[in-house]
Amino acid sequence: MSTIGFLALPSITSEAQALFDEDVAEDGYVMNVSKLWSHNAALVTNLFDLMGQSIADQNLSFRQRGILVAACASTLGDSYCSLAWGSKLAGVSDPDLAAAVIRGGDKGLSDEERELASWARKVASDPNHTTSQDVESLRTAGFSDSQIFAITAFVALRLAFSTVNDALGIGPDAALLETAPKAVVDAVGFGRSTQT
C-alpha cells in the first residue's frame, strides 16, 4: 500500500491530476501536500480560493503575505509551510530576514511588517489572548479595520491548511529542502521531517 503521511494514497481523480499538473508546472514535481489533499482536491482548491478572497483588494504585497505565512506557520511549528514560505519570503527580501521571521524575530522588518508578524504569531499561538491594544497597534501601523479582518481571516485559513497537513503526518518535500536557502533551512528546527 502506498501512503502519504498517515493515509493511503487515494485514486487519482481529474481534480487531483489538475493539482499535480499545477505543481509540476510551477515547481517541477508533485508536492506532498497535493498528494494528501488529493483525498478531496476540490476542498483544497476551495480553501485556497477562500484565502485569496480573504485578502482580495486589501493591497497586501507578496512580501507582506510571506511575512504573515512564515510567522504563523513557524509559530504553529509547521516545518512544511515555514520552509516553503520562508523560501518565498527570502526571494522577495533576503534569506536572513526570512530566517529571522521564522525564528520569531523582526530584524530587517519595517514597523508595519513587525506588526503583521506579531499579529500572525498571536493569532497562531493563542487567539483568545489578543487584545484591543493589539488591534490598535495594527491601526497605528496604518491598517484599516477591513484590512485587519482580512489579515486575520487569511492567517486563520493558513493555519487550517497547516493543521490538516501536520495532523496527518505530511513533512516537507525533499526537493523543497534542497532548494530552500541555507539560512531558512537552519531556522526550521521544528515540525515534521522531510519526506521523499
PDB file of C-alpha atoms in Angstrom:
ATOM      1  CA  MET A   1       0.000   0.000   0.000  1.00  0.00           C
ATOM      2  CA  SER A   2       1.374   3.401  -0.962  1.00  0.00           C
ATOM      3  CA  THR A   3       0.924   6.089   1.653  1.00  0.00           C
ATOM      4  CA  ILE A   4       1.194   9.820   2.049  1.00  0.00           C
ATOM      5  CA  GLY A   5       1.724  10.790   5.648  1.00  0.00           C
ATOM      6  CA  PHE A   6      -0.503   8.562   7.731  1.00  0.00           C
ATOM      7  CA  LEU A   7      -3.063   7.876   4.977  1.00  0.00           C
ATOM      8  CA  ALA A   8      -3.191   5.635   1.942  1.00  0.00           C
ATOM      9  CA  LEU A   9      -2.767   7.367  -1.396  1.00  0.00           C
ATOM     10  CA  PRO A  10      -6.224   7.758  -2.939  1.00  0.00           C
ATOM     11  CA  SER A  11      -7.225   7.038  -6.503  1.00  0.00           C
ATOM     12  CA  ILE A  12      -6.305   9.987  -8.692  1.00  0.00           C
ATOM     13  CA  THR A  13      -9.312  11.969  -9.874  1.00  0.00           C
ATOM     14  CA  SER A  14      -9.263  14.592 -12.606  1.00  0.00           C
ATOM     15  CA  GLU A  15      -9.334  17.281  -9.873  1.00  0.00           C
ATOM     16  CA  ALA A  16      -6.307  15.715  -8.180  1.00  0.00           C
ATOM     17  CA  GLN A  17      -4.497  15.428 -11.500  1.00  0.00           C
ATOM     18  CA  ALA A  18      -5.077  19.158 -12.023  1.00  0.00           C
ATOM     19  CA  LEU A  19      -3.357  19.822  -8.660  1.00  0.00           C
ATOM     20  CA  PHE A  20      -0.459  17.605  -9.676  1.00  0.00           C
ATOM     21  CA  ASP A  21      -0.139  19.260 -13.083  1.00  0.00           C
ATOM     22  CA  GLU A  22      -0.069  22.697 -11.459  1.00  0.00           C
ATOM     23  CA  ASP A  23       2.697  21.575  -9.084  1.00  0.00           C
ATOM     24  CA  VAL A  24       4.800  20.193 -11.921  1.00  0.00           C
ATOM     25  CA  ALA A  25       4.339  23.370 -13.958  1.00  0.00           C
ATOM     26  CA  GLU A  26       5.306  25.620 -11.004  1.00  0.00           C
ATOM     27  CA  ASP A  27       7.824  23.511  -9.073  1.00  0.00           C
ATOM     28  CA  GLY A  28       8.866  20.615 -11.294  1.00  0.00           C
ATOM     29  CA  TYR A  29       7.448  17.899  -9.009  1.00  0.00           C
ATOM     30  CA  VAL A  30       4.230  16.891  -7.241  1.00  0.00           C
ATOM     31  CA  MET A  31       4.225  18.228  -3.701  1.00  0.00           C
ATOM     32  CA  ASN A  32       3.417  16.022  -0.717  1.00  0.00           C
ATOM     33  CA  VAL A  33       0.599  18.356   0.288  1.00  0.00           C
ATOM     34  CA  SER A  34      -1.049  17.898  -3.107  1.00  0.00           C
ATOM     35  CA  LYS A  35      -0.841  14.131  -2.729  1.00  0.00           C
ATOM     36  CA  LEU A  36      -2.510  14.383   0.680  1.00  0.00           C
ATOM     37  CA  TRP A  37      -5.198  16.812  -0.462  1.00  0.00           C
ATOM     38  CA  SER A  38      -5.958  14.583  -3.454  1.00  0.00           C
ATOM     39  CA  HIS A  39      -8.275  12.863  -0.972  1.00  0.00           C
ATOM     40  CA  ASN A  40     -10.514  15.872  -1.633  1.00  0.00           C
ATOM     41  CA  ALA A  41      -8.894  18.065  -4.270  1.00  0.00           C
ATOM     42  CA  ALA A  42     -11.939  20.306  -4.585  1.00  0.00           C
ATOM     43  CA  LEU A  43     -11.671  21.124  -0.879  1.00  0.00           C
ATOM     44  CA  VAL A  44      -8.105  22.437  -1.121  1.00  0.00           C
ATOM     45  CA  THR A  45      -8.946  24.352  -4.291  1.00  0.00           C
ATOM     46  CA  ASN A  46     -11.871  25.979  -2.474  1.00  0.00           C
ATOM     47  CA  LEU A  47      -9.721  26.658   0.588  1.00  0.00           C
ATOM     48  CA  PHE A  48      -7.110  28.473  -1.489  1.00  0.00           C
ATOM     49  CA  ASP A  49      -9.826  30.369  -3.341  1.00  0.00           C
ATOM     50  CA  LEU A  50     -11.174  31.434   0.053  1.00  0.00           C
ATOM     51  CA  MET A  51      -7.700  32.529   1.168  1.00  0.00           C
ATOM     52  CA  GLY A  52      -7.427  34.624  -1.974  1.00  0.00           C
ATOM     53  CA  GLN A  53     -10.869  36.122  -1.422  1.00  0.00           C
ATOM     54  CA  SER A  54      -9.989  36.993   2.175  1.00  0.00           C
ATOM     55  CA  ILE A  55      -7.246  39.383   1.082  1.00  0.00           C
ATOM     56  CA  ALA A  56      -8.574  40.450  -2.307  1.00  0.00           C
ATOM     57  CA  ASP A  57      -8.490  44.224  -2.755  1.00  0.00           C
ATOM     58  CA  GLN A  58      -6.643  44.735   0.543  1.00  0.00           C
ATOM     59  CA  ASN A  59      -3.357  45.916  -1.016  1.00  0.00           C
ATOM     60  CA  LEU A  60      -1.187  43.314   0.704  1.00  0.00           C
ATOM     61  CA  SER A  61       2.084  42.747  -1.109  1.00  0.00           C
ATOM     62  CA  PHE A  62       3.580  39.313  -1.711  1.00  0.00           C
ATOM     63  CA  ARG A  63       6.252  40.181   0.861  1.00  0.00           C
ATOM     64  CA  GLN A  64       3.572  41.017   3.443  1.00  0.00           C
ATOM     65  CA  ARG A  65       1.781  37.736   2.735  1.00  0.00           C
ATOM     66  CA  GLY A  66       5.113  35.934   3.065  1.00  0.00           C
ATOM     67  CA  ILE A  67       5.685  37.517   6.468  1.00  0.00           C
ATOM     68  CA  LEU A  68       2.198  36.523   7.614  1.00  0.00           C
ATOM     69  CA  VAL A  69       2.564  32.897   6.490  1.00  0.00           C
ATOM     70  CA  ALA A  70       6.149  32.433   7.717  1.00  0.00           C
ATOM     71  CA  ALA A  71       5.272  33.962  11.101  1.00  0.00           C
ATOM     72  CA  CYS A  72       2.089  31.943  11.644  1.00  0.00           C
ATOM     73  CA  ALA A  73       3.494  28.650  10.279  1.00  0.00           C
ATOM     74  CA  SER A  74       6.648  28.821  12.390  1.00  0.00           C
ATOM     75  CA  THR A  75       4.632  29.736  15.495  1.00  0.00           C
ATOM     76  CA  LEU A  76       2.444  26.685  14.871  1.00  0.00           C
ATOM     77  CA  GLY A  77       5.583  24.570  14.410  1.00  0.00           C
ATOM     78  CA  ASP A  78       4.773  23.688  10.792  1.00  0.00           C
ATOM     79  CA  SER A  79       8.059  22.895   9.057  1.00  0.00           C
ATOM     80  CA  TYR A  80       6.487  22.479   5.601  1.00  0.00           C
ATOM     81  CA  CYS A  81       4.919  25.931   5.233  1.00  0.00           C
ATOM     82  CA  SER A  82       7.811  27.539   7.111  1.00  0.00           C
ATOM     83  CA  LEU A  83      10.264  26.166   4.535  1.00  0.00           C
ATOM     84  CA  ALA A  84       8.029  26.883   1.559  1.00  0.00           C
ATOM     85  CA  TRP A  85       7.054  30.414   2.548  1.00  0.00           C
ATOM     86  CA  GLY A  86      10.409  31.169   4.174  1.00  0.00           C
ATOM     87  CA  SER A  87      11.933  30.459   0.772  1.00  0.00           C
ATOM     88  CA  LYS A  88       9.358  32.647  -0.971  1.00  0.00           C
ATOM     89  CA  LEU A  89       9.940  35.440   1.523  1.00  0.00           C
ATOM     90  CA  ALA A  90      13.709  35.109   1.033  1.00  0.00           C
ATOM     91  CA  GLY A  91      13.136  35.522  -2.703  1.00  0.00           C
ATOM     92  CA  VAL A  92      11.478  38.932  -2.234  1.00  0.00           C
ATOM     93  CA  SER A  93      13.716  40.067   0.626  1.00  0.00           C
ATOM     94  CA  ASP A  94      16.761  38.077   1.714  1.00  0.00           C
ATOM     95  CA  PRO A  95      17.387  34.728   3.441  1.00  0.00           C
ATOM     96  CA  ASP A  96      18.460  36.283   6.755  1.00  0.00           C
ATOM     97  CA  LEU A  97      15.260  38.312   7.024  1.00  0.00           C
ATOM     98  CA  ALA A  98      13.166  35.227   6.259  1.00  0.00           C
ATOM     99  CA  ALA A  99      15.111  33.190   8.824  1.00  0.00           C
ATOM    100  CA  ALA A 100      14.581  35.912  11.426  1.00  0.00           C
ATOM    101  CA  VAL A 101      10.810  35.862  10.871  1.00  0.00           C
ATOM    102  CA  ILE A 102      10.773  32.061  11.176  1.00  0.00           C
ATOM    103  CA  ARG A 103      12.754  32.281  14.437  1.00  0.00           C
ATOM    104  CA  GLY A 104      10.282  34.815  15.821  1.00  0.00           C
ATOM    105  CA  GLY A 105      12.487  37.872  15.319  1.00  0.00           C
ATOM    106  CA  ASP A 106      11.848  41.057  13.419  1.00  0.00           C
ATOM    107  CA  LYS A 107      15.317  42.065  12.237  1.00  0.00           C
ATOM    108  CA  GLY A 108      15.023  43.801   8.884  1.00  0.00           C
ATOM    109  CA  LEU A 109      11.258  44.363   9.054  1.00  0.00           C
ATOM    110  CA  SER A 110       9.609  47.755   8.824  1.00  0.00           C
ATOM    111  CA  ASP A 111       7.345  48.895  11.675  1.00  0.00           C
ATOM    112  CA  GLU A 112       4.310  47.889   9.608  1.00  0.00           C
ATOM    113  CA  GLU A 113       5.785  44.450   8.874  1.00  0.00           C
ATOM    114  CA  ARG A 114       6.665  43.920  12.546  1.00  0.00           C
ATOM    115  CA  GLU A 115       3.019  44.481  13.449  1.00  0.00           C
ATOM    116  CA  LEU A 116       1.924  41.948  10.811  1.00  0.00           C
ATOM    117  CA  ALA A 117       4.362  39.333  12.115  1.00  0.00           C
ATOM    118  CA  SER A 118       3.376  39.998  15.716  1.00  0.00           C
ATOM    119  CA  TRP A 119      -0.328  39.690  14.918  1.00  0.00           C
ATOM    120  CA  ALA A 120       0.160  36.461  12.937  1.00  0.00           C
ATOM    121  CA  ARG A 121       2.101  34.954  15.845  1.00  0.00           C
ATOM    122  CA  LYS A 122      -0.610  35.941  18.340  1.00  0.00           C
ATOM    123  CA  VAL A 123      -3.385  34.502  16.166  1.00  0.00           C
ATOM    124  CA  ALA A 124      -1.416  31.270  15.723  1.00  0.00           C
ATOM    125  CA  SER A 125      -0.366  30.848  19.335  1.00  0.00           C
ATOM    126  CA  ASP A 126      -3.362  31.958  21.380  1.00  0.00           C
ATOM    127  CA  PRO A 127      -6.162  33.870  19.654  1.00  0.00           C
ATOM    128  CA  ASN A 128      -8.148  34.087  22.902  1.00  0.00           C
ATOM    129  CA  HIS A 129      -5.481  36.339  24.387  1.00  0.00           C
ATOM    130  CA  THR A 130      -5.379  39.018  21.714  1.00  0.00           C
ATOM    131  CA  THR A 131      -6.453  42.423  22.963  1.00  0.00           C
ATOM    132  CA  SER A 132      -7.948  45.621  21.638  1.00  0.00           C
ATOM    133  CA  GLN A 133      -4.479  47.151  22.092  1.00  0.00           C
ATOM    134  CA  ASP A 134      -3.065  44.551  19.676  1.00  0.00           C
ATOM    135  CA  VAL A 135      -5.628  45.667  17.119  1.00  0.00           C
ATOM    136  CA  GLU A 136      -4.893  49.319  17.872  1.00  0.00           C
ATOM    137  CA  SER A 137      -1.202  48.631  17.159  1.00  0.00           C
ATOM    138  CA  LEU A 138      -2.199  47.401  13.700  1.00  0.00           C
ATOM    139  CA  ARG A 139      -4.284  50.538  13.163  1.00  0.00           C
ATOM    140  CA  THR A 140      -1.366  52.732  14.258  1.00  0.00           C
ATOM    141  CA  ALA A 141       0.803  50.893  11.724  1.00  0.00           C
ATOM    142  CA  GLY A 142      -1.635  52.012   9.029  1.00  0.00           C
ATOM    143  CA  PHE A 143      -4.009  49.079   8.626  1.00  0.00           C
ATOM    144  CA  SER A 144      -7.748  49.707   8.321  1.00  0.00           C
ATOM    145  CA  ASP A 145     -10.288  47.602  10.181  1.00  0.00           C
ATOM    146  CA  SER A 146     -11.186  45.903   6.885  1.00  0.00           C
ATOM    147  CA  GLN A 147      -7.544  45.014   6.349  1.00  0.00           C
ATOM    148  CA  ILE A 148      -7.212  43.749   9.922  1.00  0.00           C
ATOM    149  CA  PHE A 149     -10.217  41.489   9.418  1.00  0.00           C
ATOM    150  CA  ALA A 150      -8.812  40.251   6.089  1.00  0.00           C
ATOM    151  CA  ILE A 151      -5.350  39.610   7.557  1.00  0.00           C
ATOM    152  CA  THR A 152      -6.855  37.676  10.470  1.00  0.00           C
ATOM    153  CA  ALA A 153      -9.059  35.550   8.196  1.00  0.00           C
ATOM    154  CA  PHE A 154      -6.095  34.855   5.904  1.00  0.00           C
ATOM    155  CA  VAL A 155      -3.896  33.728   8.819  1.00  0.00           C
ATOM    156  CA  ALA A 156      -6.688  31.549  10.247  1.00  0.00           C
ATOM    157  CA  LEU A 157      -7.231  29.851   6.880  1.00  0.00           C
ATOM    158  CA  ARG A 158      -3.483  29.255   6.508  1.00  0.00           C
ATOM    159  CA  LEU A 159      -3.496  27.698   9.971  1.00  0.00           C
ATOM    160  CA  ALA A 160      -6.354  25.389   8.951  1.00  0.00           C
ATOM    161  CA  PHE A 161      -4.342  24.224   5.925  1.00  0.00           C
ATOM    162  CA  SER A 162      -1.206  23.651   8.024  1.00  0.00           C
ATOM    163  CA  THR A 163      -3.132  21.872  10.758  1.00  0.00           C
ATOM    164  CA  VAL A 164      -4.542  19.285   8.348  1.00  0.00           C
ATOM    165  CA  ASN A 165      -1.101  18.673   6.850  1.00  0.00           C
ATOM    166  CA  ASP A 166       0.637  18.394  10.212  1.00  0.00           C
ATOM    167  CA  ALA A 167      -2.019  16.236  11.870  1.00  0.00           C
ATOM    168  CA  LEU A 168      -1.916  13.739   9.008  1.00  0.00           C
ATOM    169  CA  GLY A 169       1.874  13.405   9.041  1.00  0.00           C
ATOM    170  CA  ILE A 170       2.967  15.394   5.996  1.00  0.00           C
ATOM    171  CA  GLY A 171       6.568  16.563   6.030  1.00  0.00           C
ATOM    172  CA  PRO A 172       8.334  18.895   3.609  1.00  0.00           C
ATOM    173  CA  ASP A 173       9.338  17.592   0.206  1.00  0.00           C
ATOM    174  CA  ALA A 174      12.994  16.626  -0.159  1.00  0.00           C
ATOM    175  CA  ALA A 175      13.145  18.866  -3.246  1.00  0.00           C
ATOM    176  CA  LEU A 176      11.902  21.819  -1.185  1.00  0.00           C
ATOM    177  CA  LEU A 177      14.640  21.281   1.371  1.00  0.00           C
ATOM    178  CA  GLU A 178      17.252  21.119  -1.401  1.00  0.00           C
ATOM    179  CA  THR A 179      16.164  24.419  -2.948  1.00  0.00           C
ATOM    180  CA  ALA A 180      15.491  26.432   0.224  1.00  0.00           C
ATOM    181  CA  PRO A 181      18.168  28.947   1.251  1.00  0.00           C
ATOM    182  CA  LYS A 182      20.513  27.598   3.931  1.00  0.00           C
ATOM    183  CA  ALA A 183      19.518  30.324   6.414  1.00  0.00           C
ATOM    184  CA  VAL A 184      15.861  29.292   6.055  1.00  0.00           C
ATOM    185  CA  VAL A 185      16.651  25.581   6.421  1.00  0.00           C
ATOM    186  CA  ASP A 186      18.750  26.284   9.521  1.00  0.00           C
ATOM    187  CA  ALA A 187      15.889  28.311  11.061  1.00  0.00           C
ATOM    188  CA  VAL A 188      13.397  25.447  10.697  1.00  0.00           C
ATOM    189  CA  GLY A 189      14.380  23.124  13.518  1.00  0.00           C
ATOM    190  CA  PHE A 190      10.833  22.012  14.322  1.00  0.00           C
ATOM    191  CA  GLY A 191       7.891  20.123  12.878  1.00  0.00           C
ATOM    192  CA  ARG A 192       7.763  17.079  10.643  1.00  0.00           C
ATOM    193  CA  SER A 193      10.865  15.697   8.925  1.00  0.00           C
ATOM    194  CA  THR A 194      11.465  15.856   5.214  1.00  0.00           C
ATOM    195  CA  GLN A 195       9.769  13.180   3.101  1.00  0.00           C
ATOM    196  CA  THR A 196      10.523  11.931  -0.375  1.00  0.00           C
TER     197      THR A 196
END
